[in-house]
JSON list of C-alpha atoms in Angstrom, two decimals:
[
{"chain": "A", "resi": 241, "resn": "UNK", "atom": "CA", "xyz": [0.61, 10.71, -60.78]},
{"chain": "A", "resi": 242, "resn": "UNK", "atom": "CA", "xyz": [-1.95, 10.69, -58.07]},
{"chain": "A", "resi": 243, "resn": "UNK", "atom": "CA", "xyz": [0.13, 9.92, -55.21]},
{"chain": "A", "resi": 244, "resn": "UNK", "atom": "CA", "xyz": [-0.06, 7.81, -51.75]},
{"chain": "A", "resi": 245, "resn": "UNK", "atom": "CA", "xyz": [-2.34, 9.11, -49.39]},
{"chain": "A", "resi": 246, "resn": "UNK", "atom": "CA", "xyz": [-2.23, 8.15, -45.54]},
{"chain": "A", "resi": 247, "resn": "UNK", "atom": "CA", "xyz": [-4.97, 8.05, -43.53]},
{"chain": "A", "resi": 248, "resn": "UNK", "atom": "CA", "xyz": [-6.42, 6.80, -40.15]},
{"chain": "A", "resi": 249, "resn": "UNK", "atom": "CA", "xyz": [-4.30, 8.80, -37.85]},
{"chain": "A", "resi": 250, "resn": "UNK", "atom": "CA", "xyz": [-5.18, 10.72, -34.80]},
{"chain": "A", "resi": 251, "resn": "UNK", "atom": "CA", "xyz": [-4.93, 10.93, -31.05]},
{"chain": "A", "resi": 252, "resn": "UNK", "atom": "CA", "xyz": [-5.35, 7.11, -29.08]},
{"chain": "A", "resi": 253, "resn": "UNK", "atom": "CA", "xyz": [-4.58, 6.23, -25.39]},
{"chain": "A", "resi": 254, "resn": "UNK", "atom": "CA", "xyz": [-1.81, 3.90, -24.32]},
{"chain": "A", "resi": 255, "resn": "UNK", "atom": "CA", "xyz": [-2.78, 0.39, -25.12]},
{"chain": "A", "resi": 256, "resn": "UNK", "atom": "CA", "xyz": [-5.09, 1.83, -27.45]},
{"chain": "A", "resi": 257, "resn": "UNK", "atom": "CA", "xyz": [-5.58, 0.63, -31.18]},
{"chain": "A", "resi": 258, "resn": "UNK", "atom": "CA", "xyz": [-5.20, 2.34, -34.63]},
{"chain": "A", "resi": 259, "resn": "UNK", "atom": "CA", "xyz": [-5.42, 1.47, -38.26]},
{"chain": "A", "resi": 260, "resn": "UNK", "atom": "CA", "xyz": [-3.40, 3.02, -40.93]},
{"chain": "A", "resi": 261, "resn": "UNK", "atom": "CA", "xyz": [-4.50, 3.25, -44.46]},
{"chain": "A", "resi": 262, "resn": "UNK", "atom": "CA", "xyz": [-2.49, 4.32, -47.90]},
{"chain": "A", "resi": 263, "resn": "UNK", "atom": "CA", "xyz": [-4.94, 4.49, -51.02]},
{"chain": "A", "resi": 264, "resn": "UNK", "atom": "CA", "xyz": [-2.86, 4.52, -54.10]},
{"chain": "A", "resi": 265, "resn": "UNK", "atom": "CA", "xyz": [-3.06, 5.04, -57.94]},
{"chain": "A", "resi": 266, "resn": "UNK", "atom": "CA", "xyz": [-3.30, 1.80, -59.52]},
{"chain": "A", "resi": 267, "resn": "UNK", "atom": "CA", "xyz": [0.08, 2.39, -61.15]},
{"chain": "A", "resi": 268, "resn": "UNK", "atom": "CA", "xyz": [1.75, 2.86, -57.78]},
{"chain": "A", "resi": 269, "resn": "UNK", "atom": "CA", "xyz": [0.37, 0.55, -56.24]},
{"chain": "A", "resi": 270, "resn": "UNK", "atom": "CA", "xyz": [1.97, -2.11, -58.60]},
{"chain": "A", "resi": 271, "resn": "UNK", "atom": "CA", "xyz": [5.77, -1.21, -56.80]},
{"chain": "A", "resi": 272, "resn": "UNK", "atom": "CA", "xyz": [6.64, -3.21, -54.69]},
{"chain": "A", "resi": 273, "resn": "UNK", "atom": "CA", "xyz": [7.72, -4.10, -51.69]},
{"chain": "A", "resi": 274, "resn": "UNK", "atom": "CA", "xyz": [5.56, -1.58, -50.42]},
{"chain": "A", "resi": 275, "resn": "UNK", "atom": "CA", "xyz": [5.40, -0.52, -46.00]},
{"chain": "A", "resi": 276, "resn": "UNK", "atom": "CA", "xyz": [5.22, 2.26, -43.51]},
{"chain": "A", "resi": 277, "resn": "UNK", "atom": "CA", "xyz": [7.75, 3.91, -42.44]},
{"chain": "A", "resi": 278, "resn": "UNK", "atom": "CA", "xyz": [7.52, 6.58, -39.41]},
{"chain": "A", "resi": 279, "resn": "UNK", "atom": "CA", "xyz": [9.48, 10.29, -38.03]},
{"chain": "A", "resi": 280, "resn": "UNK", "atom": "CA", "xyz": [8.91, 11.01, -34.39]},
{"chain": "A", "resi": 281, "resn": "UNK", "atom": "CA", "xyz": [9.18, 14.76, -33.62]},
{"chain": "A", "resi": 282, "resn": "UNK", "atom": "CA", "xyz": [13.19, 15.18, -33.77]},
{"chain": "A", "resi": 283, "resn": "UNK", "atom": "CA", "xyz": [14.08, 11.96, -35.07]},
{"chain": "A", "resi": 284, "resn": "UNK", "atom": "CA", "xyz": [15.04, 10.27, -38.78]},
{"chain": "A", "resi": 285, "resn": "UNK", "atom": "CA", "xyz": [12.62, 8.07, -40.58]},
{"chain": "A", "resi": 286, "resn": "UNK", "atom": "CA", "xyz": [12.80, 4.75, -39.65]},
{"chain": "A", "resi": 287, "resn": "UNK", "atom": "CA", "xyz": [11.26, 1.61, -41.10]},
{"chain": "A", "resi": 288, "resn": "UNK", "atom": "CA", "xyz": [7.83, 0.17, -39.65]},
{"chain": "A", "resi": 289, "resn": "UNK", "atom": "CA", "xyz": [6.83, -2.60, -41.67]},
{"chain": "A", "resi": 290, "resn": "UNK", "atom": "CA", "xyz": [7.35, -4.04, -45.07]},
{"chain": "A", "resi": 291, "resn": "UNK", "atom": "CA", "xyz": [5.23, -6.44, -47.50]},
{"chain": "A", "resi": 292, "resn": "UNK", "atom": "CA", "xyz": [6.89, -7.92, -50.39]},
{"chain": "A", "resi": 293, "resn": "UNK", "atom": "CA", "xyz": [4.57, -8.79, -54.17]},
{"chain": "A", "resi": 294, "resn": "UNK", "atom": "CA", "xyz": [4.49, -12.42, -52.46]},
{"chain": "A", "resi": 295, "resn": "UNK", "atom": "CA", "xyz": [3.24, -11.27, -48.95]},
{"chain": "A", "resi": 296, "resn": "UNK", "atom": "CA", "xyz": [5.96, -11.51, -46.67]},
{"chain": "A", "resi": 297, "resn": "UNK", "atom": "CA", "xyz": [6.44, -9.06, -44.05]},
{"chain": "A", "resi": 298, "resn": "UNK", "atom": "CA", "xyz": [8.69, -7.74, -41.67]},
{"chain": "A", "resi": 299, "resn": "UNK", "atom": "CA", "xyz": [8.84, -5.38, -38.75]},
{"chain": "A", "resi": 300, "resn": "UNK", "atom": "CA", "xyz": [11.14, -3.63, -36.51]},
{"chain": "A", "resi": 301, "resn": "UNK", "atom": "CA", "xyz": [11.86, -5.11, -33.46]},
{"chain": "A", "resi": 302, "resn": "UNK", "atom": "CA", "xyz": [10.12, -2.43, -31.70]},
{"chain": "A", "resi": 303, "resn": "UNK", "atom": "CA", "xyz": [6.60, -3.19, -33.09]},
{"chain": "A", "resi": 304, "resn": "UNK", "atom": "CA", "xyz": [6.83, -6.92, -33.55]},
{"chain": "A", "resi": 305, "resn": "UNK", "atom": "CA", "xyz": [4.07, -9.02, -32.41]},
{"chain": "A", "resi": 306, "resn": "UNK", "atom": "CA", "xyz": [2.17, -5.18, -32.18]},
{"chain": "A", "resi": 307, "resn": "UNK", "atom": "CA", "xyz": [1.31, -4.23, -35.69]},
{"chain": "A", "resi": 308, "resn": "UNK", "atom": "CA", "xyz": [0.25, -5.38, -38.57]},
{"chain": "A", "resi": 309, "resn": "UNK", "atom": "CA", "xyz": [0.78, -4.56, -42.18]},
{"chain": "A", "resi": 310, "resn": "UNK", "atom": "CA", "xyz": [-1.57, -5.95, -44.84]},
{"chain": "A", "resi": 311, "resn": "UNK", "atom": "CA", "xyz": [-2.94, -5.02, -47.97]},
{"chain": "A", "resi": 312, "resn": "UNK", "atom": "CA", "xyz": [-6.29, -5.19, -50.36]},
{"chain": "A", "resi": 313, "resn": "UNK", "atom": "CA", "xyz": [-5.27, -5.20, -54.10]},
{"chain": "A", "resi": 314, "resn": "UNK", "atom": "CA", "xyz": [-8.85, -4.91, -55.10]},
{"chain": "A", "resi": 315, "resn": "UNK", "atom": "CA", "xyz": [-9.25, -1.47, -53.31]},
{"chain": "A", "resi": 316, "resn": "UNK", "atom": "CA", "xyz": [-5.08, -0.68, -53.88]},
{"chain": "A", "resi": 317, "resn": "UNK", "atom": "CA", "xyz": [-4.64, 0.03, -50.72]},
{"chain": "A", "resi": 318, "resn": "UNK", "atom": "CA", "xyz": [-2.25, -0.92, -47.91]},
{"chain": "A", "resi": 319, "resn": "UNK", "atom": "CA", "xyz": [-2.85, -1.00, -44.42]},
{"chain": "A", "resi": 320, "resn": "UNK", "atom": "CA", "xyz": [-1.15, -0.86, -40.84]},
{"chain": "A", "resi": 321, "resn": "UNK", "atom": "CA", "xyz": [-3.30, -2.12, -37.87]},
{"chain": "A", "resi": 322, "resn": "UNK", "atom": "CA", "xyz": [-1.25, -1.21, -34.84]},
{"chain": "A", "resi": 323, "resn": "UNK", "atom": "CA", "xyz": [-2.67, -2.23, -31.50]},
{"chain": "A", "resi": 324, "resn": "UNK", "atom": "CA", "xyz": [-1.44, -2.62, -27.89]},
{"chain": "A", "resi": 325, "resn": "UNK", "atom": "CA", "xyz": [0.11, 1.20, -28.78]},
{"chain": "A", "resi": 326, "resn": "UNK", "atom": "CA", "xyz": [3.05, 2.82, -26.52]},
{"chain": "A", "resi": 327, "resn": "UNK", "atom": "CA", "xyz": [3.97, 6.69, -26.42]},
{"chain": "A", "resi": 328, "resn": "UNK", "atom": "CA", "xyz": [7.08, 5.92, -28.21]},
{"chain": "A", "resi": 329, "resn": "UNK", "atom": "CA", "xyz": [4.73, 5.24, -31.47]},
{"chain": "A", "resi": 330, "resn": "UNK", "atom": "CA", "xyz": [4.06, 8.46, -31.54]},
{"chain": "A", "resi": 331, "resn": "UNK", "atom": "CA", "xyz": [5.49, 10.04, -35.07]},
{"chain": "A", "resi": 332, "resn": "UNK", "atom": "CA", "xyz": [4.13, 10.66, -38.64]},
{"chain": "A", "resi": 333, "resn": "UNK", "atom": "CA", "xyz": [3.65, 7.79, -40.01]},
{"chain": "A", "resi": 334, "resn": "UNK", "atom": "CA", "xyz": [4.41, 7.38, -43.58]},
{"chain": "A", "resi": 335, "resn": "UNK", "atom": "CA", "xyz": [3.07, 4.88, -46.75]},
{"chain": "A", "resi": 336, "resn": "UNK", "atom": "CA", "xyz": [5.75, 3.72, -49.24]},
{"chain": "A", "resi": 337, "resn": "UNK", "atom": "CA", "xyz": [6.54, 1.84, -52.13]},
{"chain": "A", "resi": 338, "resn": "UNK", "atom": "CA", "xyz": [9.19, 1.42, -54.48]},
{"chain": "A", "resi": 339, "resn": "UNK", "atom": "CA", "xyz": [10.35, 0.25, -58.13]},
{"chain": "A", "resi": 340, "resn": "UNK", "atom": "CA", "xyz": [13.81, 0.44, -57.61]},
{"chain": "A", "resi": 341, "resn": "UNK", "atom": "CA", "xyz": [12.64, 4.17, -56.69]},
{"chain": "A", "resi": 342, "resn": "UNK", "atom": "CA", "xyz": [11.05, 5.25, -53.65]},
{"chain": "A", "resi": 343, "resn": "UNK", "atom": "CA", "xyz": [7.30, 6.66, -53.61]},
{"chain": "A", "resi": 344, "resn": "UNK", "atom": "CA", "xyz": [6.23, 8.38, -50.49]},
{"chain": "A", "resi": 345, "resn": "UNK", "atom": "CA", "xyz": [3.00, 9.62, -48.98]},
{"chain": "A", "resi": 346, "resn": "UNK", "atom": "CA", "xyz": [2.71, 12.80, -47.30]},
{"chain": "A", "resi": 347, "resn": "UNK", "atom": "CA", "xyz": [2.24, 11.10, -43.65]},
{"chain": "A", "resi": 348, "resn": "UNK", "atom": "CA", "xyz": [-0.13, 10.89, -41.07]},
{"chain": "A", "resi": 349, "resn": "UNK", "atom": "CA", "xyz": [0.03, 11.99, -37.40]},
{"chain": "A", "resi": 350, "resn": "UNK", "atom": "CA", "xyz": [-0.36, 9.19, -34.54]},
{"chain": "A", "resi": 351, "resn": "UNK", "atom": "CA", "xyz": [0.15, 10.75, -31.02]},
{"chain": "A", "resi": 352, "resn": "UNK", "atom": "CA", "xyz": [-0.15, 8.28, -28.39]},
{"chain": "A", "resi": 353, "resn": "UNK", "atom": "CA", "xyz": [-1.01, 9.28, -24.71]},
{"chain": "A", "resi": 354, "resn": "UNK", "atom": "CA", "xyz": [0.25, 8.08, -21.60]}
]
């Protein structure tokens, strides 16, 4: 019931770094894959990263080799470092998870300056 909360956003420079965090309720926190998706003003939700029960991962093109996704099971929480940051990250960024069902958090705001 408690749901995924985001936190860690704010206001960086260009080539600035961030790190995203999603505490969950223990039972959430069991679905997976779990990742971060993100909504720039405007736009439609797109996919960030991903991390499977096993650990794999996977990005979008337009972060790879930028951020990071990881997670701590002892602390149930998932995290996104994102460094070397462009303008064009700027969005809400947005912890999920899913059983077959999607579980969202209510997003966090990264605004990247030029």
């Amino acid at each position: 019931q408690v749901p995924l909360v985001e936190s860690g956003g704010g206001l960086v420079q260009a080539g600035g770094s961030l790190r995203l965090s999603c505490a969950a309720s223990r039972s959430i926190f069991r679905f997976n894959p779990k990742g971060w998706y993100r909504q720039a003003p405007g736009g439609q939700r797109e996919l960030v990263a991903t991390i499977t029960s096993g650990g794999s991962t996977n990005y979008a093109d337009s972060v790879k080799g930028r951020f990071t996704i990881s997670r701590d099971n002892t602390r149930n929480t998932v995290y996104l470092q994102m460094n070397s940051l462009i303008p064009e990250d700027t969005a809400v960024y947005y912890c999920w998870a899913s059983s077959g069902s999607d579980y969202w958090g209510q997003g966090t705001q990264v605004t990247v300056s030029s």
